[in-house]
CSV table of C-alpha atoms and ligand atoms in Angstrom, one decimal:
chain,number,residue,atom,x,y,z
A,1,UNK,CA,-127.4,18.3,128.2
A,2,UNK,CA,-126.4,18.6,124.5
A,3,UNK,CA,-124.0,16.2,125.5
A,4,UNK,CA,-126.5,13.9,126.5
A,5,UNK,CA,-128.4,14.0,123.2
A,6,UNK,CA,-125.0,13.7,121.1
A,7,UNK,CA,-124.3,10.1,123.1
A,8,UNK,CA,-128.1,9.1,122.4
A,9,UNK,CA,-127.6,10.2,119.0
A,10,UNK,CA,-124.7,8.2,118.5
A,11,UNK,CA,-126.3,5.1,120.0
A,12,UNK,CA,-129.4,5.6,117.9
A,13,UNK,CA,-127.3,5.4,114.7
A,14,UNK,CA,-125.3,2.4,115.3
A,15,UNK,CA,-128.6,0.5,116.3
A,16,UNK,CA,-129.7,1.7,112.5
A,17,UNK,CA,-126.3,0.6,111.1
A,18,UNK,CA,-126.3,-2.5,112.9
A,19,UNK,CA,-130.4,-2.8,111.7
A,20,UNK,CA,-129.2,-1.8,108.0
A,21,UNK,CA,-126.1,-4.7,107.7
A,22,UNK,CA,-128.7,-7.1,109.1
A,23,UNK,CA,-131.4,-6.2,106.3
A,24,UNK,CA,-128.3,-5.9,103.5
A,25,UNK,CA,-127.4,-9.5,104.5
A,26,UNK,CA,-130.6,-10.9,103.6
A,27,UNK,CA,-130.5,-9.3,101.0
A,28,UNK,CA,-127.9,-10.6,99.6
A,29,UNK,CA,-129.0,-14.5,100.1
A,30,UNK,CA,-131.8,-13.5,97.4
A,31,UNK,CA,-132.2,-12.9,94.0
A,32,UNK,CA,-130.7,-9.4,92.7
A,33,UNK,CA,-133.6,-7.1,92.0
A,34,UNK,CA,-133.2,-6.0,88.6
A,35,UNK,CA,-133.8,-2.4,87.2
A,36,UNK,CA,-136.0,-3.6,84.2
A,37,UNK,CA,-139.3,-5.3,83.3
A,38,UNK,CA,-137.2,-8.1,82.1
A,39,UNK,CA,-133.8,-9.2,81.5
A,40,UNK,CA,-133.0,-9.8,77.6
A,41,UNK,CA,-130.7,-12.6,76.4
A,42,UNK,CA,-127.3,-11.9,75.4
A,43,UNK,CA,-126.9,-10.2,72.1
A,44,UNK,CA,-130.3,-9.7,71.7
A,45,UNK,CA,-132.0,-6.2,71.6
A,46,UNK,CA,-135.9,-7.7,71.3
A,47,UNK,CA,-137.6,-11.3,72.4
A,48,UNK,CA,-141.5,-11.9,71.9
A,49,UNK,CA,-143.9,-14.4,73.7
A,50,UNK,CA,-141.2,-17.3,72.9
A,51,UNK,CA,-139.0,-16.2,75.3
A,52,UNK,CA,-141.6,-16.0,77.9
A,53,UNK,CA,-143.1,-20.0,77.2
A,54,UNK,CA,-141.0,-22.9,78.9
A,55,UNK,CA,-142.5,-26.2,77.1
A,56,UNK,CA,-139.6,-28.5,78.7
A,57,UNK,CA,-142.4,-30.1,80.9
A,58,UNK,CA,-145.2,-30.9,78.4
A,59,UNK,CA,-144.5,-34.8,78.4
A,60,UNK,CA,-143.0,-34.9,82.0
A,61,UNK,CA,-146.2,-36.5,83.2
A,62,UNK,CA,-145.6,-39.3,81.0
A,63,UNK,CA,-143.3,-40.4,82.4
A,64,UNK,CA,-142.3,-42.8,85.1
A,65,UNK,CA,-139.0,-42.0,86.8
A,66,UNK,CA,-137.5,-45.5,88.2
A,67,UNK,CA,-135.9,-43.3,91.3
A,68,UNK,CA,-136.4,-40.3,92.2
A,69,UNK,CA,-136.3,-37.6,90.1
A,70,UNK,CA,-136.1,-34.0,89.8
A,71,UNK,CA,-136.4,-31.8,87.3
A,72,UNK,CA,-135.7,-28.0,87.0
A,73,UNK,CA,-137.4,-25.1,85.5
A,74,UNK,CA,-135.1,-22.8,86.7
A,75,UNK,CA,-133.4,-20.2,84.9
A,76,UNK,CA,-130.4,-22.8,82.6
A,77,UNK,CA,-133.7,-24.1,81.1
A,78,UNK,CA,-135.8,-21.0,80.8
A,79,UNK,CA,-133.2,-17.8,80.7
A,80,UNK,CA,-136.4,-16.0,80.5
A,81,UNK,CA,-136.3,-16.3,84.7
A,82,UNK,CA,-133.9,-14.8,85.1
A,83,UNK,CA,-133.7,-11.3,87.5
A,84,UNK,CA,-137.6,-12.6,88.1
A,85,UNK,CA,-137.1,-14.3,91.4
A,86,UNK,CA,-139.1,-17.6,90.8
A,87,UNK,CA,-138.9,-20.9,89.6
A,88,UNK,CA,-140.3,-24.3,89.7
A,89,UNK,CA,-138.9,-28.1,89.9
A,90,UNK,CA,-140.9,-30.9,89.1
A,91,UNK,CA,-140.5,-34.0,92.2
A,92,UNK,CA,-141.5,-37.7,90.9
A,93,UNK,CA,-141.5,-40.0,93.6
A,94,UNK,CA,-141.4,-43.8,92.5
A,95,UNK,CA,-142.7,-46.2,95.7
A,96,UNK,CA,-140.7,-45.7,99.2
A,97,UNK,CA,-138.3,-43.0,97.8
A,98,UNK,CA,-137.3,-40.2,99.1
A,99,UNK,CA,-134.9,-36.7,98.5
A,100,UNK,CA,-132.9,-37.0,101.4
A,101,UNK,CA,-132.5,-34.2,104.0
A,102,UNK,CA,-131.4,-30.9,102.2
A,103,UNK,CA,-131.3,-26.8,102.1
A,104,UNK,CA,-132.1,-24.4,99.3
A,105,UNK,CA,-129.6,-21.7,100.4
A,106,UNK,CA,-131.6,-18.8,98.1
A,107,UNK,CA,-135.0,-19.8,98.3
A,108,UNK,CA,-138.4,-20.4,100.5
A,109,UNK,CA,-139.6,-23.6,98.7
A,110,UNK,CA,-143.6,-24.1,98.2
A,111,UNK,CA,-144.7,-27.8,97.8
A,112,UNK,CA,-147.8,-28.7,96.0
A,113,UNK,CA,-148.2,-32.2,96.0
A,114,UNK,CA,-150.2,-33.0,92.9
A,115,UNK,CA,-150.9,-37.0,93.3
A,116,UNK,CA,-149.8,-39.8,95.9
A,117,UNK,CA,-149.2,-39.1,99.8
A,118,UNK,CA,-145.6,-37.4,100.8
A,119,UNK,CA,-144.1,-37.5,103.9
A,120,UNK,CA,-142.1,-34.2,104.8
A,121,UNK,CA,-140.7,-32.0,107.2
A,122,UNK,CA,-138.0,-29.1,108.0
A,123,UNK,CA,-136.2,-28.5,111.4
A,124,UNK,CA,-135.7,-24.9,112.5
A,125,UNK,CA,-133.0,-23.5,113.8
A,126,UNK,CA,-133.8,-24.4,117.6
A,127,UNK,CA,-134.1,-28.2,116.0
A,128,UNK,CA,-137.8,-28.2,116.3
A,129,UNK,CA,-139.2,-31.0,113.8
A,130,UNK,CA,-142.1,-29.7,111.7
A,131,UNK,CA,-143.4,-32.8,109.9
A,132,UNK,CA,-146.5,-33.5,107.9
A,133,UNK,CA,-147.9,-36.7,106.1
A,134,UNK,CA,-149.8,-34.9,102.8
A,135,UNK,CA,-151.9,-35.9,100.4
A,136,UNK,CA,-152.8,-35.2,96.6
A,137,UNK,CA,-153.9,-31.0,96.8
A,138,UNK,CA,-151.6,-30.4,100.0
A,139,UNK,CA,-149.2,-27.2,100.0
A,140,UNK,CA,-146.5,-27.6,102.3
A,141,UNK,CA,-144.2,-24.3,102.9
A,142,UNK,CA,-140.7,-25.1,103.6
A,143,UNK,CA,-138.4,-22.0,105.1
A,144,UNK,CA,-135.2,-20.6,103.1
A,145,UNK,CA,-132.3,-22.1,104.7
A,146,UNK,CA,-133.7,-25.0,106.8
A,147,UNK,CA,-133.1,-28.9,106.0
A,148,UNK,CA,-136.0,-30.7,104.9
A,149,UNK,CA,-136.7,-33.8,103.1
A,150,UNK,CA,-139.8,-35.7,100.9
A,151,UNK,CA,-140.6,-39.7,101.5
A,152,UNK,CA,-143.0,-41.1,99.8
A,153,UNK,CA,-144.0,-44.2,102.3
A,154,UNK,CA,-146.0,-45.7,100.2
A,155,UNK,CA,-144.9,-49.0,99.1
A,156,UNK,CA,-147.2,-49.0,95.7
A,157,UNK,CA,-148.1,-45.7,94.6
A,158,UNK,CA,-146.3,-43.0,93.1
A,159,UNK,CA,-146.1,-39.3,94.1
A,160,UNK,CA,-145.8,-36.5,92.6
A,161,UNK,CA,-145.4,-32.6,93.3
A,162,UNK,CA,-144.7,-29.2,91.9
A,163,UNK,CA,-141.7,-27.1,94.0
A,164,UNK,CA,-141.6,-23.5,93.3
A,165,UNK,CA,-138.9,-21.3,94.5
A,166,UNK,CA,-138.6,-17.8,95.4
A,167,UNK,CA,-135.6,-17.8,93.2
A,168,UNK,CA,-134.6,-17.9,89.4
A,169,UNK,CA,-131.7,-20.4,90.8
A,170,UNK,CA,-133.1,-22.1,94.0
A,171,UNK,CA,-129.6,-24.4,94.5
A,172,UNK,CA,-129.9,-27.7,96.8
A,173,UNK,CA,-127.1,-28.4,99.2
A,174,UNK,CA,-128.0,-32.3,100.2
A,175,UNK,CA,-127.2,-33.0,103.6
A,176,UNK,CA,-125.5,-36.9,103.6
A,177,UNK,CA,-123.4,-36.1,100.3
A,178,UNK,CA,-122.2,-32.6,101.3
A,179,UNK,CA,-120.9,-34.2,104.9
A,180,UNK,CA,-119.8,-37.3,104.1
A,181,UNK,CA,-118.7,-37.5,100.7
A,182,UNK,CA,-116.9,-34.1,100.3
A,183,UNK,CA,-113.5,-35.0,101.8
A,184,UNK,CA,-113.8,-33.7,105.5
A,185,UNK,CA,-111.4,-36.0,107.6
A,186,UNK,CA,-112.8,-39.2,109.1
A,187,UNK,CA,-111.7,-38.4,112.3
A,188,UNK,CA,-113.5,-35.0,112.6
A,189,UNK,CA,-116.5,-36.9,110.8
A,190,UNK,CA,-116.8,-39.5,113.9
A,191,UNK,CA,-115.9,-36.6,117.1
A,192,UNK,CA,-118.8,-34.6,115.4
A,193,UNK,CA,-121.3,-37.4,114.9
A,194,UNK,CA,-119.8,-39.3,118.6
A,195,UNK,CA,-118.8,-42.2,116.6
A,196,UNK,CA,-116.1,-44.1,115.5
A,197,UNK,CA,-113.9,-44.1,111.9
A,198,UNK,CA,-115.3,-47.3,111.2
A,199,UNK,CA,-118.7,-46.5,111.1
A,200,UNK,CA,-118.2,-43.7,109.1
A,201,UNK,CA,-115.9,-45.3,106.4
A,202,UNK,CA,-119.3,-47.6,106.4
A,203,UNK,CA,-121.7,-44.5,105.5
A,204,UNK,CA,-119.1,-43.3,103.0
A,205,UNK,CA,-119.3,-46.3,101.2
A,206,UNK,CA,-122.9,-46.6,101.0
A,207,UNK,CA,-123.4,-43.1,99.8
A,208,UNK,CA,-120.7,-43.7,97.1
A,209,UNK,CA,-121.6,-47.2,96.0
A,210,UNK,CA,-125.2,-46.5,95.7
B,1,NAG,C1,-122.4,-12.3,71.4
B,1,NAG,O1,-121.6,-11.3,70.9
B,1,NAG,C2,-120.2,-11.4,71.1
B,1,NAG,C3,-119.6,-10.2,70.5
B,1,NAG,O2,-120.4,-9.1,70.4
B,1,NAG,C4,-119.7,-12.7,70.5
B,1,NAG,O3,-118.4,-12.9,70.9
B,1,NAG,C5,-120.5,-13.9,71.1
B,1,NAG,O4,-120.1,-15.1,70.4
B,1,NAG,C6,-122.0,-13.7,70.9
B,1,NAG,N1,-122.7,-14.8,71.5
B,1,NAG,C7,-123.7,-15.4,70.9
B,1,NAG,C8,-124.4,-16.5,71.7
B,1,NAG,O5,-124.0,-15.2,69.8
B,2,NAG,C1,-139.9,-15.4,68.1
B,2,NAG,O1,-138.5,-15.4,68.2
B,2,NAG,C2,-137.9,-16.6,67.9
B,2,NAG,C3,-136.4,-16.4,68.1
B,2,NAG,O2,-136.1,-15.9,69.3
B,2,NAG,C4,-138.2,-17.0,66.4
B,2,NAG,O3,-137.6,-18.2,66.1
B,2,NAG,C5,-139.7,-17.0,66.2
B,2,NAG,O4,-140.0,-17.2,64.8
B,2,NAG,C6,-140.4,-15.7,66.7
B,2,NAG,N1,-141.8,-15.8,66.6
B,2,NAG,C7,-142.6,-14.9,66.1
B,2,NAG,C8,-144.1,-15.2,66.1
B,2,NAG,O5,-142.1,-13.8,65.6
């Protein structure tokens, strides 16, 4: 009998150990928590309301991006993010552009598309598409870790959208570059994609050239 309970026992605490590496590994693809209100800058003991303010986006609105552009609040631009977990991009999307299919290994990415009609859409891990067509006031939620993309369809108007992270340093992997151009053998690039090394010497040049 107390045999018994030893064996249960035992079970019952590799099922927390296994439960415990599982929850320590998502941990990990976050941001550290940090044991402080705030993290201070290097060699500096105090910081006031300065520190705090980002004003690297007061005339991004003025502008008008002749691709696609992106630009980061995260925490290179505004140290002041740092150990707080969140941070924002700015997406300017000139007539039919697009960012191409990509992950953001650290971070759940909220999209609030401010003007203009988006396109956009993740695939989850059973290769379900979710896709959307949005328009100007739309929040669109994309899931840590899956690929997604933006297209703005629209042959005449502009988009544009706010991107905040659940990390300080929400880092894209972009899904043609980071196949195609990053040196993995042709011939393993056509078996995986059931194609031949023609066609994918084709693709490589188009994503270098362009
Ligand atoms: C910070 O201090 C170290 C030595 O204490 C010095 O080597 C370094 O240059 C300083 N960095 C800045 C940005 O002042
Ligand atoms: C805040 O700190 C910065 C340097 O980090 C300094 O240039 C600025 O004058 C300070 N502002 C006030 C109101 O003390």
């Amino acid at each position: 009998m107390g045999m018994t309970m030893t064996l249960v026992q035992l079970m019952m605490m590799m099922i927390i150990l296994v439960l415990a590496l599982a929850t320590s590994k998502r941990v990990l693809a976050s941001d550290p928590d940090i044991l402080s209100d705030y993290l201070l800058p290097q060699n500096s003991s105090t910081v006031n309301a300065t520190y705090f303010t980002y004003t690297g986006f007061r005339e991004i609105f003025d502008q008008t991006p002749e691709t696609f552009k992106a630009t980061k609040a995260s925490m290179v631009e505004f140290p002041a993010l740092n150990g707080q977990s969140v941070s924002y991009t700015v997406l300017q999307f000139p007539p039919s552009t697009l960012f191409p299919p990509h992950t953001r290994p650290d971070a759940t990415g909220l999209l609030f598309l401010l003007a203009g009609s988006l396109e956009v859409g993740f695939i989850d891990t059973k290769n379900v598409l979710h896709t959307q067509k949005l328009q100007a006031g739309d929040i669109f939620i994309f899931p840590k870790g899956l690929i997604h993309y933006q297209y703005n369809s629209d042959p005449q108007l502009r988009a544009t959208a706010i991107a905040a992270f659940g990390s300080a340093s929400a880092r894209a992997v972009t899904v043609p570059p980071s196949v195609f151009t990053s040196g993995v053998d042709d011939v393993i690039l056509a078996k995986s994609f059931k194609t031949d090394v023609d066609t994918i010497k084709k693709i490589k040049d188009g994503l270098t050239t362009s």
